[in-house]
Short mmCIF file of C-alpha atoms and ligand atoms in Angstrom, two decimals:
data_model
loop_
_atom_site.label_atom_id
_atom_site.label_comp_id
_atom_site.label_asym_id
_atom_site.label_seq_id
_atom_site.Cartn_x
_atom_site.Cartn_y
_atom_site.Cartn_z
CA MET T 1 127.89 -49.78 201.65
CA ASN T 2 131.29 -50.10 200.02
CA ASN T 3 133.45 -47.00 200.18
CA SER T 4 136.44 -48.53 198.48
CA LEU T 5 137.80 -46.22 195.83
CA LYS T 6 140.36 -46.40 193.04
CA ALA T 7 141.29 -43.99 190.26
CA ILE T 8 142.30 -44.30 186.62
CA ILE T 9 144.05 -41.36 184.96
CA LEU T 10 144.27 -41.38 181.18
CA ALA T 11 147.60 -40.10 179.94
CA ALA T 12 148.47 -42.18 176.89
CA GLY T 13 147.37 -39.77 174.15
CA LYS T 14 149.81 -38.05 171.85
CA GLY T 15 148.93 -34.40 172.31
CA THR T 16 149.79 -33.60 168.69
CA ARG T 17 148.67 -29.99 168.92
CA MET T 18 151.26 -29.16 171.59
CA LYS T 19 153.94 -29.47 168.86
CA SER T 20 156.43 -30.64 171.43
CA SER T 21 159.02 -33.34 171.98
CA LEU T 22 157.82 -33.43 175.60
CA PRO T 23 154.71 -35.56 176.28
CA LYS T 24 151.69 -33.29 176.76
CA VAL T 25 150.99 -34.37 180.33
CA LEU T 26 154.54 -33.39 181.38
CA HIS T 27 154.10 -29.76 180.35
CA LYS T 28 153.87 -27.57 183.41
CA ILE T 29 151.54 -24.97 184.78
CA SER T 30 152.58 -23.01 187.82
CA GLY T 31 155.62 -25.22 188.32
CA LYS T 32 153.86 -28.59 188.25
CA ALA T 33 153.32 -31.02 185.38
CA LEU T 34 149.72 -31.43 184.18
CA VAL T 35 149.53 -35.08 185.20
CA GLU T 36 151.15 -34.23 188.54
CA ARG T 37 148.39 -31.70 189.24
CA VAL T 38 145.76 -34.33 188.46
CA ILE T 39 147.47 -36.97 190.60
CA ASP T 40 147.95 -34.59 193.53
CA SER T 41 144.26 -33.62 193.49
CA VAL T 42 143.31 -37.29 193.36
CA LEU T 43 145.70 -38.29 196.15
CA GLU T 44 143.85 -36.08 198.62
CA ILE T 45 140.51 -37.82 198.01
CA ASN T 46 139.26 -39.71 201.09
CA ASN T 47 139.51 -43.48 201.06
CA LEU T 48 141.40 -43.62 197.81
CA SER T 49 143.65 -46.65 197.77
CA GLU T 50 145.17 -46.89 194.32
CA ILE T 51 145.79 -44.86 191.17
CA PHE T 52 146.41 -46.33 187.72
CA VAL T 53 148.04 -43.95 185.27
CA ILE T 54 147.55 -45.15 181.71
CA THR T 55 150.60 -44.28 179.63
CA GLY T 56 151.33 -44.90 175.96
CA HIS T 57 152.84 -42.13 173.89
CA GLN T 58 156.39 -41.64 175.26
CA SER T 59 155.47 -43.85 178.18
CA GLU T 60 159.12 -44.14 179.28
CA SER T 61 159.43 -40.42 179.96
CA VAL T 62 156.07 -40.26 181.73
CA THR T 63 156.91 -43.29 183.87
CA GLU T 64 160.36 -41.94 184.70
CA PHE T 65 158.87 -38.61 185.70
CA LEU T 66 156.34 -40.31 187.98
CA ASN T 67 159.00 -42.54 189.50
CA ASN T 68 161.12 -39.53 190.36
CA LYS T 69 158.23 -37.44 191.63
CA TYR T 70 156.52 -40.01 193.74
CA LYS T 71 159.46 -42.27 194.53
CA MET T 72 157.40 -45.22 193.38
CA ARG T 73 158.93 -48.50 194.34
CA SER T 74 158.16 -51.94 193.15
CA GLY T 75 157.87 -54.71 195.69
CA SER T 76 155.32 -56.56 197.70
CA GLY T 77 152.92 -55.31 200.29
CA SER T 78 149.52 -53.71 200.22
CA PRO T 79 149.08 -50.31 198.66
CA LYS T 80 149.64 -47.51 201.10
CA ARG T 81 150.70 -43.95 201.07
CA ARG T 82 152.09 -41.75 203.72
CA ARG T 83 153.17 -38.20 203.97
CA GLU T 84 156.51 -37.56 205.60
CA GLY T 85 157.00 -34.22 207.30
CA GLY T 86 160.32 -32.53 208.03
CA GLY T 87 163.61 -34.27 207.45
CA ASP T 88 166.33 -33.26 205.07
CA ASP T 89 164.16 -33.22 202.01
CA GLY T 90 161.28 -31.37 203.63
CA GLN T 91 157.73 -32.51 202.97
CA GLU T 92 157.67 -35.44 200.70
CA LEU T 93 155.24 -38.06 199.61
CA ILE T 94 156.40 -41.63 199.61
CA PHE T 95 154.40 -44.19 197.73
CA ASP T 96 154.60 -47.91 197.92
CA GLU T 97 152.61 -49.11 194.99
CA ALA T 98 149.82 -46.56 195.46
CA ILE T 99 150.47 -45.29 191.95
CA LYS T 100 150.86 -47.77 189.11
CA THR T 101 151.55 -47.03 185.50
CA VAL T 102 149.82 -49.23 182.97
CA LEU T 103 150.92 -49.32 179.35
CA GLN T 104 148.40 -48.82 176.56
CA GLU T 105 149.99 -49.87 173.30
CA PRO T 106 148.69 -49.04 170.73
CA GLN T 107 146.34 -46.25 171.75
CA LEU T 108 142.93 -47.17 170.45
CA GLY T 109 140.79 -44.65 172.30
CA THR T 110 139.69 -43.65 175.79
CA GLY T 111 137.56 -46.80 176.30
CA HIS T 112 140.50 -48.98 175.31
CA ALA T 113 142.70 -46.97 177.70
CA VAL T 114 140.51 -47.70 180.74
CA PHE T 115 140.27 -51.35 179.73
CA GLN T 116 144.07 -51.70 180.17
CA ALA T 117 143.54 -51.54 183.93
CA TYR T 118 140.98 -54.34 183.80
CA ASP T 119 143.35 -57.09 184.94
CA TYR T 120 144.22 -55.14 188.09
CA LEU T 121 140.55 -54.58 188.92
CA LYS T 122 139.10 -58.02 188.15
CA ASN T 123 137.87 -58.69 191.67
CA PHE T 124 137.35 -55.08 192.70
CA LYS T 125 133.99 -54.16 194.18
CA GLY T 126 133.76 -50.43 194.60
CA THR T 127 133.93 -47.11 192.81
CA VAL T 128 136.48 -46.25 190.13
CA ILE T 129 136.90 -42.59 189.26
CA VAL T 130 138.25 -41.98 185.77
CA LEU T 131 139.94 -38.70 184.84
CA CYS T 132 142.14 -37.30 182.09
CA GLY T 133 145.77 -36.35 182.58
CA ASP T 134 145.26 -33.13 180.65
CA THR T 135 142.63 -31.45 182.87
CA PRO T 136 144.84 -30.06 185.65
CA LEU T 137 142.46 -27.57 187.26
CA LEU T 138 140.08 -30.01 188.96
CA THR T 139 140.23 -29.54 192.72
CA THR T 140 140.08 -32.27 195.33
CA GLN T 141 136.95 -30.61 196.74
CA THR T 142 135.14 -30.90 193.41
CA LEU T 143 136.20 -34.53 193.00
CA GLN T 144 135.11 -35.26 196.54
CA ASN T 145 131.68 -33.67 195.93
CA PHE T 146 131.37 -35.61 192.69
CA ILE T 147 132.12 -38.94 194.38
CA GLU T 148 129.75 -38.21 197.25
CA TYR T 149 126.99 -37.29 194.80
CA HIS T 150 127.59 -40.56 192.91
CA GLN T 151 127.62 -42.73 196.01
CA LYS T 152 124.60 -41.05 197.63
CA SER T 153 122.48 -41.39 194.52
CA ASN T 154 123.39 -45.07 194.35
CA ALA T 155 124.20 -44.71 190.69
CA ALA T 156 126.04 -47.33 188.69
CA LEU T 157 127.61 -44.59 186.60
CA THR T 158 127.88 -40.82 187.04
CA VAL T 159 129.25 -38.46 184.42
CA MET T 160 130.65 -35.03 185.22
CA SER T 161 129.35 -32.36 182.89
CA ALA T 162 129.47 -28.59 182.47
CA LEU T 163 127.56 -25.95 180.55
CA PHE T 164 129.65 -24.18 177.93
CA ASP T 165 128.63 -21.25 175.72
CA ASP T 166 130.94 -22.71 173.12
CA PRO T 167 130.79 -26.52 173.38
CA THR T 168 132.80 -27.10 170.19
CA ASN T 169 135.06 -30.18 170.23
CA TYR T 170 133.65 -31.61 173.46
CA GLY T 171 131.37 -34.63 173.70
CA ARG T 172 127.72 -33.59 174.26
CA ILE T 173 125.44 -34.95 176.97
CA VAL T 174 122.21 -36.11 175.37
CA ARG T 175 119.23 -36.19 177.77
CA ASP T 176 115.73 -37.60 177.22
CA GLU T 177 112.42 -35.74 177.63
CA ASN T 178 112.61 -36.30 181.44
CA GLU T 179 116.11 -34.78 181.59
CA ASN T 180 117.64 -38.20 182.27
CA ILE T 181 121.00 -38.89 180.67
CA LYS T 182 120.68 -41.00 177.55
CA LYS T 183 124.13 -41.02 175.99
CA ILE T 184 127.19 -39.00 175.08
CA VAL T 185 127.85 -38.09 171.50
CA GLU T 186 131.24 -36.86 170.29
CA GLN T 187 131.53 -33.66 168.23
CA LYS T 188 132.58 -35.64 165.16
CA ASP T 189 129.60 -38.01 165.43
CA ALA T 190 126.97 -35.44 166.42
CA ASN T 191 124.09 -34.42 164.17
CA SER T 192 123.24 -30.72 163.84
CA GLU T 193 120.66 -30.88 166.65
CA GLU T 194 123.12 -32.57 169.02
CA LYS T 195 125.80 -30.04 168.14
CA ARG T 196 123.56 -27.32 169.59
CA ILE T 197 123.64 -28.98 173.05
CA LYS T 198 125.59 -26.82 175.50
CA GLU T 199 126.04 -29.48 178.19
CA ILE T 200 129.42 -31.07 177.56
CA ASN T 201 131.16 -34.17 178.86
CA ALA T 202 133.94 -33.18 181.27
CA GLY T 203 135.62 -36.56 180.78
CA VAL T 204 135.40 -37.51 184.46
CA TYR T 205 133.36 -40.52 185.52
CA CYS T 206 132.43 -42.46 188.65
CA ILE T 207 132.00 -46.10 187.81
CA GLU T 208 130.64 -48.90 190.03
CA TRP T 209 133.18 -51.31 188.67
CA GLU T 210 131.34 -54.55 189.17
CA LYS T 211 128.25 -53.32 187.38
CA ILE T 212 129.81 -51.33 184.55
CA SER T 213 133.04 -53.16 183.71
CA PRO T 214 131.31 -55.76 181.45
CA ALA T 215 130.65 -52.83 179.11
CA PHE T 216 134.33 -52.73 178.15
CA PHE T 217 133.96 -56.09 176.38
CA GLU T 218 131.16 -54.69 174.25
CA LEU T 219 132.68 -51.40 173.07
CA THR T 220 133.11 -51.08 169.33
CA THR T 221 135.03 -48.77 167.01
CA ASN T 222 131.88 -48.08 165.11
CA ASN T 223 132.25 -44.30 165.00
CA GLU T 224 133.72 -41.43 163.04
CA GLN T 225 137.19 -41.74 164.65
CA GLY T 226 137.37 -45.55 164.63
CA GLU T 227 138.24 -45.57 168.35
CA TYR T 228 136.93 -47.37 171.40
CA TYR T 229 135.07 -44.52 173.09
CA LEU T 230 134.84 -44.51 176.87
CA THR T 231 131.75 -42.36 176.45
CA ASP T 232 129.87 -45.36 175.02
CA ILE T 233 129.60 -46.91 178.49
CA VAL T 234 126.86 -44.34 179.18
CA ASP T 235 124.64 -45.64 176.43
CA TRP T 236 125.44 -49.21 177.57
CA SER T 237 124.53 -48.46 181.19
CA VAL T 238 121.24 -46.76 180.26
CA LYS T 239 120.25 -49.65 177.99
CA LYS T 240 120.99 -52.16 180.76
CA GLY T 241 118.60 -50.19 182.97
CA LEU T 242 121.37 -49.22 185.43
CA LYS T 243 121.10 -45.94 187.26
CA THR T 244 123.07 -43.36 185.25
CA CYS T 245 123.47 -39.84 186.61
CA GLY T 246 124.97 -36.51 185.65
CA PHE T 247 126.82 -34.10 187.92
CA ILE T 248 126.91 -30.56 186.56
CA LEU T 249 130.02 -28.68 187.57
CA GLU T 250 129.52 -25.21 189.04
CA ASN T 251 132.89 -23.72 188.16
CA ASN T 252 133.32 -24.91 184.59
CA ARG T 253 136.86 -23.52 184.45
CA GLU T 254 137.90 -26.55 186.45
CA ILE T 255 137.47 -29.01 183.62
CA PHE T 256 139.45 -26.91 181.19
CA GLY T 257 141.48 -29.40 179.12
CA ILE T 258 144.90 -28.68 177.62
CA ASN T 259 145.38 -29.45 173.94
CA SER T 260 147.68 -26.61 172.81
CA ARG T 261 150.20 -24.06 174.08
CA GLN T 262 147.43 -21.46 174.06
CA HIS T 263 145.36 -23.69 176.32
CA LEU T 264 148.40 -24.11 178.55
CA ALA T 265 148.76 -20.36 178.98
CA GLU T 266 145.03 -19.95 179.49
CA ALA T 267 144.90 -22.67 182.15
CA ALA T 268 147.85 -21.11 183.94
CA ARG T 269 145.97 -17.82 183.89
CA PHE T 270 142.79 -19.44 185.28
CA LEU T 271 144.72 -21.18 188.00
CA ASN T 272 146.58 -18.02 188.92
CA THR T 273 143.41 -15.94 189.04
CA MET T 274 141.65 -18.50 191.24
CA THR T 275 144.67 -18.69 193.56
CA ILE T 276 145.13 -14.94 193.92
CA GLU T 277 141.39 -14.33 194.38
CA LYS T 278 141.36 -16.85 197.20
CA LEU T 279 144.41 -15.28 198.84
CA MET T 280 142.84 -11.82 198.59
CA ASP T 281 139.69 -13.23 200.23
CA ASN T 282 141.95 -14.37 203.06
CA GLY T 283 143.43 -10.90 203.59
CA VAL T 284 146.50 -10.70 201.34
CA THR T 285 147.10 -7.54 199.27
CA PHE T 286 148.20 -7.86 195.65
CA ILE T 287 149.31 -4.56 194.12
CA SER T 288 148.94 -5.90 190.59
CA PRO T 289 147.35 -9.38 190.46
CA GLU T 290 147.70 -9.63 186.69
CA ASN T 291 151.48 -9.23 187.01
CA THR T 292 151.93 -11.72 189.82
CA PHE T 293 152.06 -15.51 189.66
CA VAL T 294 151.38 -17.63 192.71
CA SER T 295 151.16 -21.42 192.80
CA PRO T 296 148.00 -22.81 194.38
CA GLU T 297 150.24 -24.71 196.83
CA THR T 298 151.41 -21.44 198.41
CA LYS T 299 149.95 -20.14 201.67
CA ILE T 300 150.33 -16.47 202.58
CA GLY T 301 149.43 -14.94 205.96
CA GLN T 302 147.05 -12.08 206.53
CA ASP T 303 148.10 -8.48 205.79
CA SER T 304 151.01 -9.55 203.66
CA ILE T 305 151.60 -7.45 200.54
CA ILE T 306 152.78 -8.88 197.24
CA TYR T 307 154.26 -6.35 194.82
CA PRO T 308 154.19 -6.75 191.02
CA GLY T 309 156.54 -9.00 189.13
CA CYS T 310 156.66 -11.86 191.65
CA VAL T 311 156.69 -15.48 190.53
CA ILE T 312 155.96 -17.74 193.49
CA GLU T 313 156.16 -21.41 192.53
CA GLY T 314 156.07 -24.62 194.54
CA ALA T 315 154.84 -25.15 198.08
CA ASN T 316 155.54 -22.16 200.33
CA ILE T 317 154.23 -20.79 203.59
CA PHE T 318 154.61 -17.07 204.26
CA GLY T 319 153.74 -15.55 207.62
CA GLU T 320 151.59 -12.52 208.35
CA ASN T 321 152.58 -8.95 207.50
CA CYS T 322 155.21 -10.03 205.01
CA VAL T 323 156.23 -7.92 202.03
CA ILE T 324 157.34 -9.77 198.91
CA GLY T 325 158.64 -8.13 195.75
CA PRO T 326 158.67 -6.37 193.49
CA ASN T 327 160.30 -8.78 191.04
CA THR T 328 160.99 -11.68 193.33
CA PHE T 329 161.27 -15.33 192.29
CA ILE T 330 160.36 -17.89 194.93
CA GLU T 331 161.00 -21.42 193.73
CA GLY T 332 159.39 -23.45 196.43
CA ASP T 333 159.76 -24.96 199.83
CA VAL T 334 160.16 -21.53 201.31
CA LYS T 335 158.79 -20.87 204.77
CA THR T 336 158.84 -17.59 206.67
CA GLY T 337 157.84 -16.16 210.01
CA ASN T 338 155.84 -12.92 210.32
CA ASN T 339 157.06 -9.48 209.18
CA VAL T 340 159.55 -10.84 206.68
CA LYS T 341 160.56 -8.69 203.71
CA ILE T 342 161.94 -10.13 200.48
CA VAL T 343 162.77 -7.50 197.86
CA GLN T 344 163.96 -8.14 194.26
CA SER T 345 165.45 -11.50 195.14
CA LYS T 346 165.52 -15.20 194.33
CA VAL T 347 164.80 -17.66 197.11
CA SER T 348 164.44 -21.43 197.05
CA ASN T 349 164.41 -24.08 199.74
CA ALA T 350 164.78 -21.72 202.68
CA TYR T 351 163.39 -20.86 206.07
CA ILE T 352 163.38 -17.17 207.02
CA GLY T 353 162.56 -16.22 210.62
CA LYS T 354 160.42 -13.32 211.78
CA ASN T 355 161.40 -9.68 211.16
CA SER T 356 164.19 -10.63 208.78
CA THR T 357 164.77 -8.78 205.53
CA ILE T 358 166.19 -10.22 202.34
CA GLY T 359 167.47 -8.17 199.40
CA PRO T 360 167.37 -6.21 197.29
CA PHE T 361 169.12 -8.60 194.90
CA ALA T 362 169.86 -11.50 197.23
CA HIS T 363 169.93 -15.19 196.34
CA LEU T 364 169.11 -17.84 198.94
CA ARG T 365 169.24 -21.49 197.88
CA ASP T 366 169.72 -25.16 198.75
CA ARG T 367 168.53 -25.37 202.34
CA VAL T 368 169.13 -22.06 204.01
CA GLU T 369 167.93 -21.39 207.52
CA ILE T 370 167.75 -17.80 208.62
CA ASN T 371 166.67 -16.99 212.16
CA SER T 372 164.79 -13.86 213.29
CA ASP T 373 165.86 -10.20 212.87
CA VAL T 374 168.49 -11.04 210.29
CA ARG T 375 169.43 -8.72 207.46
CA ILE T 376 170.62 -10.20 204.17
CA GLY T 377 171.31 -7.30 201.83
CA ASN T 378 172.36 -6.25 198.37
CA PHE T 379 174.02 -8.84 196.13
CA VAL T 380 174.45 -11.47 198.81
CA GLU T 381 174.28 -15.18 197.98
CA ILE T 382 173.65 -17.68 200.75
CA LYS T 383 173.83 -21.40 200.01
CA LYS T 384 173.22 -24.39 202.31
CA SER T 385 173.89 -22.36 205.47
CA THR T 386 172.35 -21.38 208.76
CA VAL T 387 172.33 -17.80 210.01
CA ASP T 388 171.33 -17.15 213.60
CA SER T 389 169.32 -14.20 214.93
CA SER T 390 170.23 -10.49 214.65
CA THR T 391 173.06 -11.09 212.22
CA ASN T 392 173.82 -8.77 209.28
CA ILE T 393 175.21 -9.83 205.93
CA SER T 394 174.40 -6.65 204.13
CA HIS T 395 176.47 -6.25 200.98
CA LEU T 396 178.19 -8.28 198.26
CA SER T 397 178.92 -11.52 200.12
CA TYR T 398 178.93 -15.23 199.36
CA VAL T 399 178.21 -17.48 202.31
CA GLY T 400 178.16 -21.18 201.43
CA ASP T 401 178.20 -24.36 203.52
CA SER T 402 178.47 -22.20 206.62
CA SER T 403 177.00 -21.84 210.02
CA VAL T 404 176.83 -18.25 211.17
CA GLY T 405 176.03 -17.40 214.80
CA SER T 406 173.85 -14.68 216.20
CA ASN T 407 174.70 -11.01 216.43
CA VAL T 408 177.41 -11.40 213.80
CA ASN T 409 178.35 -8.63 211.37
CA ILE T 410 179.76 -9.73 208.06
CA GLY T 411 181.35 -6.82 206.22
CA ALA T 412 180.80 -5.98 202.58
CA GLY T 413 182.46 -8.31 200.12
CA THR T 414 183.20 -11.15 202.53
CA ILE T 415 183.49 -14.54 200.84
CA THR T 416 183.53 -18.04 202.28
CA ALA T 417 185.82 -20.02 199.98
CA ASN T 418 184.07 -23.36 200.36
CA TYR T 419 185.07 -25.19 197.20
CA ASP T 420 188.31 -26.82 196.16
CA PRO T 421 188.02 -27.23 192.39
CA LEU T 422 190.80 -29.84 192.21
CA SER T 423 189.47 -32.25 194.80
CA LYS T 424 185.91 -31.04 194.03
CA LYS T 425 185.36 -31.06 197.79
CA LYS T 426 183.27 -28.55 199.70
CA SER T 427 184.14 -27.62 203.28
CA ARG T 428 182.31 -25.84 206.06
CA THR T 429 182.92 -22.45 207.63
CA ILE T 430 181.81 -21.89 211.21
CA ILE T 431 181.35 -18.34 212.46
CA GLU T 432 180.31 -18.24 216.11
CA ASP T 433 178.18 -15.65 217.96
CA ASN T 434 179.18 -11.95 218.11
CA VAL T 435 181.92 -12.27 215.50
CA LYS T 436 182.70 -9.13 213.43
CA ILE T 437 184.26 -9.63 210.02
CA GLY T 438 185.87 -6.70 208.22
CA SER T 439 185.05 -5.97 204.60
CA ASN T 440 186.57 -7.91 201.75
CA SER T 441 187.73 -10.85 203.84
CA VAL T 442 188.05 -14.39 202.55
CA LEU T 443 187.45 -17.30 204.91
CA VAL T 444 189.09 -20.37 203.42
CA ALA T 445 187.15 -23.43 204.58
CA PRO T 446 187.32 -25.54 206.61
CA VAL T 447 187.76 -22.85 209.21
CA ILE T 448 186.29 -21.73 212.54
CA VAL T 449 186.00 -18.19 213.80
CA LYS T 450 185.31 -18.46 217.53
CA ASN T 451 182.94 -16.48 219.70
CA SER T 452 183.35 -12.65 219.66
CA ALA T 453 186.49 -12.72 217.51
CA ASN T 454 187.15 -9.90 215.05
CA ILE T 455 188.68 -10.14 211.61
CA ALA T 456 190.45 -7.16 210.09
CA ALA T 457 189.23 -5.97 206.71
CA GLY T 458 190.91 -7.53 203.72
CA SER T 459 192.10 -10.61 205.58
CA VAL T 460 192.47 -14.08 204.11
CA ILE T 461 191.70 -16.40 207.00
CA THR T 462 192.97 -19.95 206.76
CA LYS T 463 193.39 -20.86 210.44
CA GLU T 464 191.07 -20.99 213.41
CA VAL T 465 190.53 -17.58 215.05
CA PRO T 466 190.36 -17.87 218.88
CA GLU T 467 187.60 -16.17 220.83
CA PHE T 468 187.85 -12.44 221.58
CA SER T 469 190.98 -12.13 219.42
CA LEU T 470 191.64 -10.03 216.34
CA ALA T 471 192.90 -11.78 213.24
CA ILE T 472 194.78 -9.73 210.68
CA ALA T 473 195.93 -11.63 207.65
CA ARG T 474 197.18 -8.99 205.27
CA GLU T 475 200.37 -7.04 204.76
CA LYS T 476 200.98 -4.18 207.16
CA GLN T 477 200.43 -0.71 205.70
CA LYS T 478 203.52 1.39 205.13
CA ASN T 479 203.48 5.06 204.09
CA ILE T 480 206.36 6.46 201.97
CA ASP T 481 206.81 10.16 202.74
CA ASN T 482 206.77 12.62 199.80
CA TRP T 483 206.65 9.76 197.33
CA VAL T 484 204.33 11.60 194.90
CA GLU T 485 206.49 14.74 194.72
CA LYS T 486 209.62 12.69 194.11
CA ARG T 487 207.91 10.69 191.39
CA ILE T 488 206.70 13.80 189.54
CA ASN T 489 210.17 15.33 189.64
CA GLN T 490 211.62 12.14 188.26
CA ILE T 491 209.16 12.07 185.36
CA GLN T 492 209.85 15.70 184.49
CA SER T 493 213.65 15.27 184.43
CA GLU T 494 213.31 12.18 182.25
CA SER T 495 211.25 14.06 179.65
CA LYS T 496 213.83 16.92 179.54
CA ILE T 497 216.63 14.48 178.76
CA GLU T 498 214.53 12.99 175.98
CA ALA T 499 213.81 16.43 174.43
CA ASN T 500 217.54 17.37 174.42
CA SER T 501 218.65 14.22 172.76
CA THR T 502 216.39 14.73 169.69
C1 UD1 X 601 137.26 -36.76 175.47
C2 UD1 X 601 135.84 -37.31 175.48
C3 UD1 X 601 134.87 -36.15 175.28
C4 UD1 X 601 135.07 -35.12 176.36
C5 UD1 X 601 136.53 -34.67 176.45
C6 UD1 X 601 136.74 -33.84 177.69
C7 UD1 X 601 135.94 -39.57 174.55
C8 UD1 X 601 135.68 -40.42 173.38
N1 UD1 X 601 135.68 -38.27 174.41
O1 UD1 X 601 137.49 -36.21 174.20
O2 UD1 X 601 133.53 -36.62 175.32
O3 UD1 X 601 134.22 -34.01 176.13
O4 UD1 X 601 137.41 -35.80 176.53
O5 UD1 X 601 138.05 -33.32 177.75
O6 UD1 X 601 136.31 -40.07 175.59
N2 UD1 X 601 143.83 -41.09 175.95
C9 UD1 X 601 144.46 -42.28 176.24
N3 UD1 X 601 144.45 -43.27 175.31
C10 UD1 X 601 143.84 -43.14 174.11
C11 UD1 X 601 143.20 -41.92 173.82
C12 UD1 X 601 143.21 -40.91 174.77
O7 UD1 X 601 145.01 -42.43 177.33
O8 UD1 X 601 143.88 -44.09 173.34
C13 UD1 X 601 143.85 -40.03 176.96
C14 UD1 X 601 144.49 -38.75 176.50
O9 UD1 X 601 145.87 -38.75 176.83
C15 UD1 X 601 143.75 -37.69 177.29
C16 UD1 X 601 142.39 -38.30 177.51
O10 UD1 X 601 142.51 -39.69 177.27
O11 UD1 X 601 144.34 -37.44 178.54
C17 UD1 X 601 141.32 -37.73 176.59
O12 UD1 X 601 141.69 -37.99 175.27
P1 UD1 X 601 141.48 -36.91 174.13
O13 UD1 X 601 141.95 -37.47 172.85
O14 UD1 X 601 142.04 -35.61 174.56
O15 UD1 X 601 139.88 -36.88 174.10
P2 UD1 X 601 138.95 -35.70 173.65
O16 UD1 X 601 138.86 -35.69 172.18
O17 UD1 X 601 139.36 -34.47 174.34
CA1 CA X 602 141.26 -33.61 175.50
#
């Protein structure tokens, strides 16, 4: 038995009904482009060695997007993929030739689109799974089940189908009197009897390439739309006496295809509902699921509570007993320990250790590492910095390009001045353990505040502060006795003189 597996994803169509200058497959749901969702589901399939993405309409933008996303490189060597954990950029997929884009120009239909990959597959003996770039809700599990079903039944061709109350616009699966698949007929070509069929073509196929690929030389444009239909390979396979099967999808939401902005919103809603339902099944509380958006890539630990108004995009891992929201925007690559609270804040690319609290109204971004029992409070921005355990940065501060030790207290309004706008250079601030910084201080980087040092409120620190010392960098206070009384007397005598002179 040959388990070798390749995929073709069709993404060359125009997507006219989106009314957009952006190619349809690059529109996003839950923070990820449609084609990216399809590719990512496909990448997790066992034994998959290669993916061909067929591009056509605005192929340059689609190819550029894929190059950026998957760091595709050209060069020699066999197709491979690997997942890199950790490192500066976090989790990242690196592909050497695993994903190829293939140009379809002009776009003459779905059959013509698959045929563009023919040259790459000439000597291939195995299964090819074909999918559309505009059906982003298909899960890896469903695809895996579909492939297993196909391979176990020893079929030459298996079509994924679903039962729809309203099958309008989809291709219909026509079966014979023994319930065997006979052909697929498109909406525009269907007679009135065929139009009543509720079993629709999901547009996903498993093809035994060696047996079925000759069909692509025999496709015609003899149909209502004048296109080379991929669906015609079904009729071809049946007529050749090859085993042709159907796989009826249980959750028919999964094959929901995007053709308009309304579809886009609806798919996002489906995806969100499925994600939140699954998280609730795993022990997460959502106060108002319909007002909360969570990407399917996000994991949330048991007994965590998500308040309304949260948008949680990207890949995130929250611990147990966390409280997020209300009104919090998580942009991705956020990881937390247990018992973390994030209130009314924006967080991206950050690690937050156990028992720490963030917000209200805090902003963490660009690789922030917060250890345990830390408090980041009202109107505090932290950028590209580390903050060690039991440190407080509670009010109105900016901490950028800094490393802050443990048990530090940063007073309200403290700013690290990390940027020189003339040289455009950024410098680091180092604040060691047990340091106490008085309110409204400015630390002009590069600068080091050593262990247990104190800084007086209102100081502008430009030089290293030695350990256990107090730095005061402001003018000394002087009090002028009876100044107010004297001033009032002066004003009064001045106004008398003025009155006399008029
Ligand atoms: C297609 C199927 C239909 C099925 C439906 C499921 C055909 C003839 N019909 O119809 O039976 O019910 O999908 O969603 O296959 N594409 C190309 N090149 C082309 C034309 C299309 O790459 O020349 C791509 C599109 O970008 C899209 C996919 O193929 O991702 C499907 O094309 P689309 O025009 O949306 O087909 P449907 O009319 O939806
Ligand atoms: Ca479609």
